[in-house]
GROMACS .gro file of N, CA and C in nm:
model
  294
    1UNK      N    1   5.371  16.713  22.247
    1UNK     CA    2   5.345  16.599  22.171
    1UNK      C    3   5.253  16.630  22.061
    2UNK      N    4   5.277  16.608  21.934
    2UNK     CA    5   5.196  16.645  21.827
    2UNK      C    6   5.072  16.589  21.811
    3UNK      N    7   4.971  16.633  21.764
    3UNK     CA    8   4.846  16.576  21.746
    3UNK      C    9   4.824  16.480  21.638
    4UNK      N   10   4.794  16.360  21.653
    4UNK     CA   11   4.752  16.258  21.540
    4UNK      C   12   4.666  16.333  21.463
    5UNK      N   13   4.697  16.337  21.322
    5UNK     CA   14   4.591  16.368  21.223
    5UNK      C   15   4.578  16.262  21.115
    6UNK      N   16   4.487  16.283  21.047
    6UNK     CA   17   4.453  16.186  20.927
    6UNK      C   18   4.389  16.266  20.806
    7UNK      N   19   4.394  16.223  20.695
    7UNK     CA   20   4.353  16.273  20.569
    7UNK      C   21   4.188  16.251  20.558
    8UNK      N   22   4.111  16.347  20.525
    8UNK     CA   23   3.967  16.311  20.520
    8UNK      C   24   3.937  16.387  20.356
    9UNK      N   25   3.827  16.312  20.320
    9UNK     CA   26   3.765  16.368  20.193
    9UNK      C   27   3.583  16.398  20.224
   10UNK      N   28   3.553  16.516  20.190
   10UNK     CA   29   3.417  16.521  20.215
   10UNK      C   30   3.351  16.590  20.084
   11UNK      N   31   3.236  16.534  20.057
   11UNK     CA   32   3.153  16.572  19.934
   11UNK      C   33   3.014  16.622  19.993
   12UNK      N   34   2.977  16.732  19.951
   12UNK     CA   35   2.852  16.805  19.989
   12UNK      C   36   2.787  16.843  19.869
   13UNK      N   37   2.654  16.814  19.873
   13UNK     CA   38   2.556  16.833  19.774
   13UNK      C   39   2.463  16.986  19.825
   14UNK      N   40   2.485  17.064  19.740
   14UNK     CA   41   2.405  17.198  19.799
   14UNK      C   42   2.286  17.193  19.683
   15UNK      N   43   2.170  17.258  19.748
   15UNK     CA   44   2.053  17.301  19.697
   15UNK      C   45   2.091  17.387  19.593
   16UNK      N   46   2.012  17.385  19.463
   16UNK     CA   47   2.002  17.472  19.359
   16UNK      C   48   1.934  17.598  19.392
   17UNK      N   49   1.830  17.556  19.489
   17UNK     CA   50   1.745  17.676  19.546
   17UNK      C   51   1.828  17.791  19.608
   18UNK      N   52   1.957  17.758  19.660
   18UNK     CA   53   2.049  17.883  19.710
   18UNK      C   54   2.057  17.996  19.627
   19UNK      N   55   2.049  17.960  19.489
   19UNK     CA   56   2.108  18.059  19.395
   19UNK      C   57   2.279  18.049  19.392
   20UNK      N   58   2.319  18.106  19.282
   20UNK     CA   59   2.484  18.124  19.260
   20UNK      C   60   2.533  18.187  19.391
   21UNK      N   61   2.494  18.293  19.446
   21UNK     CA   62   2.543  18.366  19.573
   21UNK      C   63   2.535  18.276  19.672
   22UNK      N   64   2.426  18.208  19.683
   22UNK     CA   65   2.412  18.127  19.819
   22UNK      C   66   2.508  18.011  19.822
   23UNK      N   67   2.521  17.970  19.701
   23UNK     CA   68   2.616  17.850  19.681
   23UNK      C   69   2.753  17.892  19.724
   24UNK      N   70   2.793  17.995  19.663
   24UNK     CA   71   2.944  18.037  19.675
   24UNK      C   72   2.949  18.085  19.839
   25UNK      N   73   2.851  18.138  19.888
   25UNK     CA   74   2.861  18.185  20.035
   25UNK      C   75   2.871  18.047  20.130
   26UNK      N   76   2.782  17.927  20.076
   26UNK     CA   77   2.784  17.832  20.166
   26UNK      C   78   2.929  17.756  20.164
   27UNK      N   79   2.976  17.747  20.028
   27UNK     CA   80   3.117  17.679  20.004
   27UNK      C   81   3.226  17.758  20.079
   28UNK      N   82   3.229  17.893  20.068
   28UNK     CA   83   3.326  17.978  20.151
   28UNK      C   84   3.291  17.954  20.309
   29UNK      N   85   3.171  17.925  20.349
   29UNK     CA   86   3.151  17.908  20.493
   29UNK      C   87   3.225  17.775  20.535
   30UNK      N   88   3.202  17.666  20.456
   30UNK     CA   89   3.256  17.554  20.507
   30UNK      C   90   3.417  17.558  20.465
   31UNK      N   91   3.457  17.612  20.385
   31UNK     CA   92   3.627  17.621  20.350
   31UNK      C   93   3.667  17.703  20.462
   32UNK      N   94   3.622  17.817  20.518
   32UNK     CA   95   3.655  17.877  20.622
   32UNK      C   96   3.657  17.791  20.773
   33UNK      N   97   3.547  17.707  20.759
   33UNK     CA   98   3.528  17.640  20.894
   33UNK      C   99   3.657  17.530  20.891
   34UNK      N  100   3.679  17.457  20.767
   34UNK     CA  101   3.757  17.349  20.742
   34UNK      C  102   3.934  17.432  20.777
   35UNK      N  103   3.945  17.535  20.732
   35UNK     CA  104   4.069  17.618  20.752
   35UNK      C  105   4.087  17.638  20.896
   36UNK      N  106   3.986  17.660  20.976
   36UNK     CA  107   3.995  17.706  21.114
   36UNK      C  108   4.046  17.576  21.186
   37UNK      N  109   3.985  17.468  21.164
   37UNK     CA  110   4.011  17.350  21.250
   37UNK      C  111   4.098  17.241  21.180
   38UNK      N  112   4.159  17.278  21.050
   38UNK     CA  113   4.207  17.148  20.993
   38UNK      C  114   4.312  17.233  20.881
   39UNK      N  115   4.380  17.137  20.837
   39UNK     CA  116   4.465  17.175  20.707
   39UNK      C  117   4.396  17.160  20.574
   40UNK      N  118   4.338  17.256  20.503
   40UNK     CA  119   4.277  17.247  20.384
   40UNK      C  120   4.355  17.201  20.272
   41UNK      N  121   4.339  17.106  20.202
   41UNK     CA  122   4.419  17.058  20.084
   41UNK      C  123   4.379  17.115  19.952
   42UNK      N  124   4.253  17.092  19.954
   42UNK     CA  125   4.187  17.113  19.810
   42UNK      C  126   4.032  17.135  19.819
   43UNK      N  127   4.000  17.230  19.728
   43UNK     CA  128   3.849  17.237  19.715
   43UNK      C  129   3.806  17.226  19.580
   44UNK      N  130   3.722  17.131  19.543
   44UNK     CA  131   3.712  17.085  19.388
   44UNK      C  132   3.567  17.099  19.368
   45UNK      N  133   3.525  17.225  19.296
   45UNK     CA  134   3.364  17.246  19.281
   45UNK      C  135   3.321  17.145  19.144
   46UNK      N  136   3.251  17.055  19.149
   46UNK     CA  137   3.218  16.970  19.057
   46UNK      C  138   3.097  17.030  18.980
   47UNK      N  139   3.011  17.119  19.043
   47UNK     CA  140   2.928  17.193  18.970
   47UNK      C  141   2.815  17.123  18.988
   48UNK      N  142   2.704  17.191  18.906
   48UNK     CA  143   2.562  17.113  18.914
   48UNK      C  144   2.569  17.002  18.835
   49UNK      N  145   2.500  16.905  18.891
   49UNK     CA  146   2.497  16.771  18.857
   49UNK      C  147   2.337  16.725  18.884
   50UNK      N  148   2.293  16.650  18.789
   50UNK     CA  149   2.162  16.569  18.820
   50UNK      C  150   2.184  16.458  18.936
   51UNK      N  151   2.100  16.465  19.040
   51UNK     CA  152   2.103  16.373  19.151
   51UNK      C  153   2.036  16.258  19.091
   52UNK      N  154   2.088  16.142  19.175
   52UNK     CA  155   2.053  15.985  19.147
   52UNK      C  156   1.904  15.970  19.164
   53UNK      N  157   1.848  16.045  19.257
   53UNK     CA  158   1.704  16.017  19.301
   53UNK      C  159   1.670  16.177  19.338
   54UNK      N  160   1.542  16.204  19.348
   54UNK     CA  161   1.492  16.324  19.400
   54UNK      C  162   1.511  16.343  19.549
   55UNK      N  163   1.560  16.455  19.586
   55UNK     CA  164   1.588  16.499  19.729
   55UNK      C  165   1.512  16.624  19.754
   56UNK      N  166   1.424  16.631  19.864
   56UNK     CA  167   1.338  16.757  19.872
   56UNK      C  168   1.295  16.807  19.757
   57UNK      N  169   1.234  16.736  19.674
   57UNK     CA  170   1.149  16.761  19.532
   57UNK      C  171   1.265  16.840  19.451
   58UNK      N  172   1.397  16.800  19.485
   58UNK     CA  173   1.497  16.861  19.362
   58UNK      C  174   1.568  16.756  19.290
   59UNK      N  175   1.574  16.798  19.164
   59UNK     CA  176   1.633  16.683  19.060
   59UNK      C  177   1.795  16.713  19.035
   60UNK      N  178   1.833  16.846  19.071
   60UNK     CA  179   1.991  16.859  19.078
   60UNK      C  180   2.049  16.925  19.203
   61UNK      N  181   2.174  16.901  19.183
   61UNK     CA  182   2.238  16.986  19.298
   61UNK      C  183   2.373  17.010  19.260
   62UNK      N  184   2.448  17.091  19.351
   62UNK     CA  185   2.571  17.151  19.321
   62UNK      C  186   2.669  17.074  19.424
   63UNK      N  187   2.747  17.010  19.354
   63UNK     CA  188   2.869  16.892  19.414
   63UNK      C  189   2.990  16.985  19.440
   64UNK      N  190   3.044  16.969  19.547
   64UNK     CA  191   3.149  17.024  19.622
   64UNK      C  192   3.234  16.921  19.683
   65UNK      N  193   3.367  16.886  19.652
   65UNK     CA  194   3.462  16.795  19.715
   65UNK      C  195   3.567  16.869  19.786
   66UNK      N  196   3.576  16.831  19.921
   66UNK     CA  197   3.696  16.939  19.989
   66UNK      C  198   3.795  16.798  20.068
   67UNK      N  199   3.915  16.818  20.030
   67UNK     CA  200   4.025  16.729  20.082
   67UNK      C  201   4.072  16.821  20.205
   68UNK      N  202   4.090  16.759  20.336
   68UNK     CA  203   4.158  16.805  20.426
   68UNK      C  204   4.229  16.727  20.536
   69UNK      N  205   4.330  16.763  20.631
   69UNK     CA  206   4.384  16.693  20.719
   69UNK      C  207   4.360  16.736  20.852
   70UNK      N  208   4.313  16.655  20.943
   70UNK     CA  209   4.258  16.702  21.079
   70UNK      C  210   4.282  16.602  21.183
   71UNK      N  211   4.243  16.642  21.316
   71UNK     CA  212   4.243  16.535  21.409
   71UNK      C  213   4.138  16.477  21.391
   72UNK      N  214   4.088  16.328  21.472
   72UNK     CA  215   3.976  16.282  21.463
   72UNK      C  216   3.839  16.324  21.503
   73UNK      N  217   3.874  16.439  21.594
   73UNK     CA  218   3.734  16.497  21.625
   73UNK      C  219   3.659  16.588  21.545
   74UNK      N  220   3.733  16.669  21.451
   74UNK     CA  221   3.673  16.765  21.376
   74UNK      C  222   3.572  16.682  21.260
   75UNK      N  223   3.582  16.585  21.186
   75UNK     CA  224   3.487  16.540  21.124
   75UNK      C  225   3.342  16.524  21.182
   76UNK      N  226   3.350  16.480  21.318
   76UNK     CA  227   3.193  16.467  21.360
   76UNK      C  228   3.140  16.595  21.389
   77UNK      N  229   3.243  16.709  21.413
   77UNK     CA  230   3.169  16.849  21.419
   77UNK      C  231   3.131  16.910  21.285
   78UNK      N  232   3.197  16.875  21.182
   78UNK     CA  233   3.172  16.912  21.056
   78UNK      C  234   3.052  16.851  21.003
   79UNK      N  235   3.020  16.723  21.033
   79UNK     CA  236   2.893  16.681  20.993
   79UNK      C  237   2.771  16.712  21.062
   80UNK      N  238   2.799  16.732  21.199
   80UNK     CA  239   2.698  16.819  21.279
   80UNK      C  240   2.640  16.957  21.216
   81UNK      N  241   2.740  17.013  21.186
   81UNK     CA  242   2.728  17.150  21.092
   81UNK      C  243   2.662  17.140  20.958
   82UNK      N  244   2.694  17.044  20.887
   82UNK     CA  245   2.642  17.000  20.773
   82UNK      C  246   2.474  16.979  20.778
   83UNK      N  247   2.464  16.907  20.898
   83UNK     CA  248   2.286  16.872  20.930
   83UNK      C  249   2.225  16.983  20.959
   84UNK      N  250   2.281  17.083  21.013
   84UNK     CA  251   2.203  17.200  21.049
   84UNK      C  252   2.210  17.332  20.958
   85UNK      N  253   2.297  17.303  20.862
   85UNK     CA  254   2.281  17.422  20.750
   85UNK      C  255   2.176  17.406  20.667
   86UNK      N  256   2.113  17.507  20.618
   86UNK     CA  257   2.012  17.516  20.549
   86UNK      C  258   2.088  17.500  20.388
   87UNK      N  259   2.032  17.424  20.306
   87UNK     CA  260   2.075  17.432  20.159
   87UNK      C  261   2.172  17.310  20.138
   88UNK      N  262   2.205  17.238  20.249
   88UNK     CA  263   2.291  17.115  20.231
   88UNK      C  264   2.209  17.000  20.224
   89UNK      N  265   2.179  16.927  20.086
   89UNK     CA  266   2.093  16.831  20.082
   89UNK      C  267   2.147  16.696  20.128
   90UNK      N  268   2.279  16.687  20.096
   90UNK     CA  269   2.353  16.541  20.152
   90UNK      C  270   2.500  16.568  20.180
   91UNK      N  271   2.558  16.514  20.259
   91UNK     CA  272   2.699  16.549  20.277
   91UNK      C  273   2.760  16.385  20.330
   92UNK      N  274   2.892  16.374  20.302
   92UNK     CA  275   2.955  16.249  20.328
   92UNK      C  276   3.102  16.281  20.370
   93UNK      N  277   3.161  16.230  20.458
   93UNK     CA  278   3.288  16.236  20.499
   93UNK      C  279   3.364  16.110  20.525
   94UNK      N  280   3.461  16.074  20.454
   94UNK     CA  281   3.543  15.970  20.465
   94UNK      C  282   3.683  15.984  20.509
   95UNK      N  283   3.735  15.896  20.595
   95UNK     CA  284   3.883  15.908  20.623
   95UNK      C  285   3.945  15.833  20.488
   96UNK      N  286   4.048  15.900  20.441
   96UNK     CA  287   4.132  15.837  20.314
   96UNK      C  288   4.236  15.737  20.396
   97UNK      N  289   4.269  15.646  20.310
   97UNK     CA  290   4.370  15.560  20.343
   97UNK      C  291   4.498  15.615  20.308
   98UNK      N  292   4.617  15.597  20.401
   98UNK     CA  293   4.744  15.682  20.374
   98UNK      C  294   4.806  15.586  20.265
   0.00000   0.00000   0.00000
């Protein structure tokens, strides 16, 4: 029996303090994580943007959007890893409507 999957969208805001190399390696880490546990559909780097409010004394962040399809368990694991990863200022995962 095939597993039931759904489409998800996640946005993460990375700290500019990571530097260019740190930002790219963090994006690669999450891209690899998604590819390992889900079907990666798109990675869209929005780049450096001004934050709506100061987070950890930072006024700018690096925004990345990832679209993927997975089983219902993976988004919770992804969220857990976001929370323990240095340099991730904010993240959000939403289930897309079909």
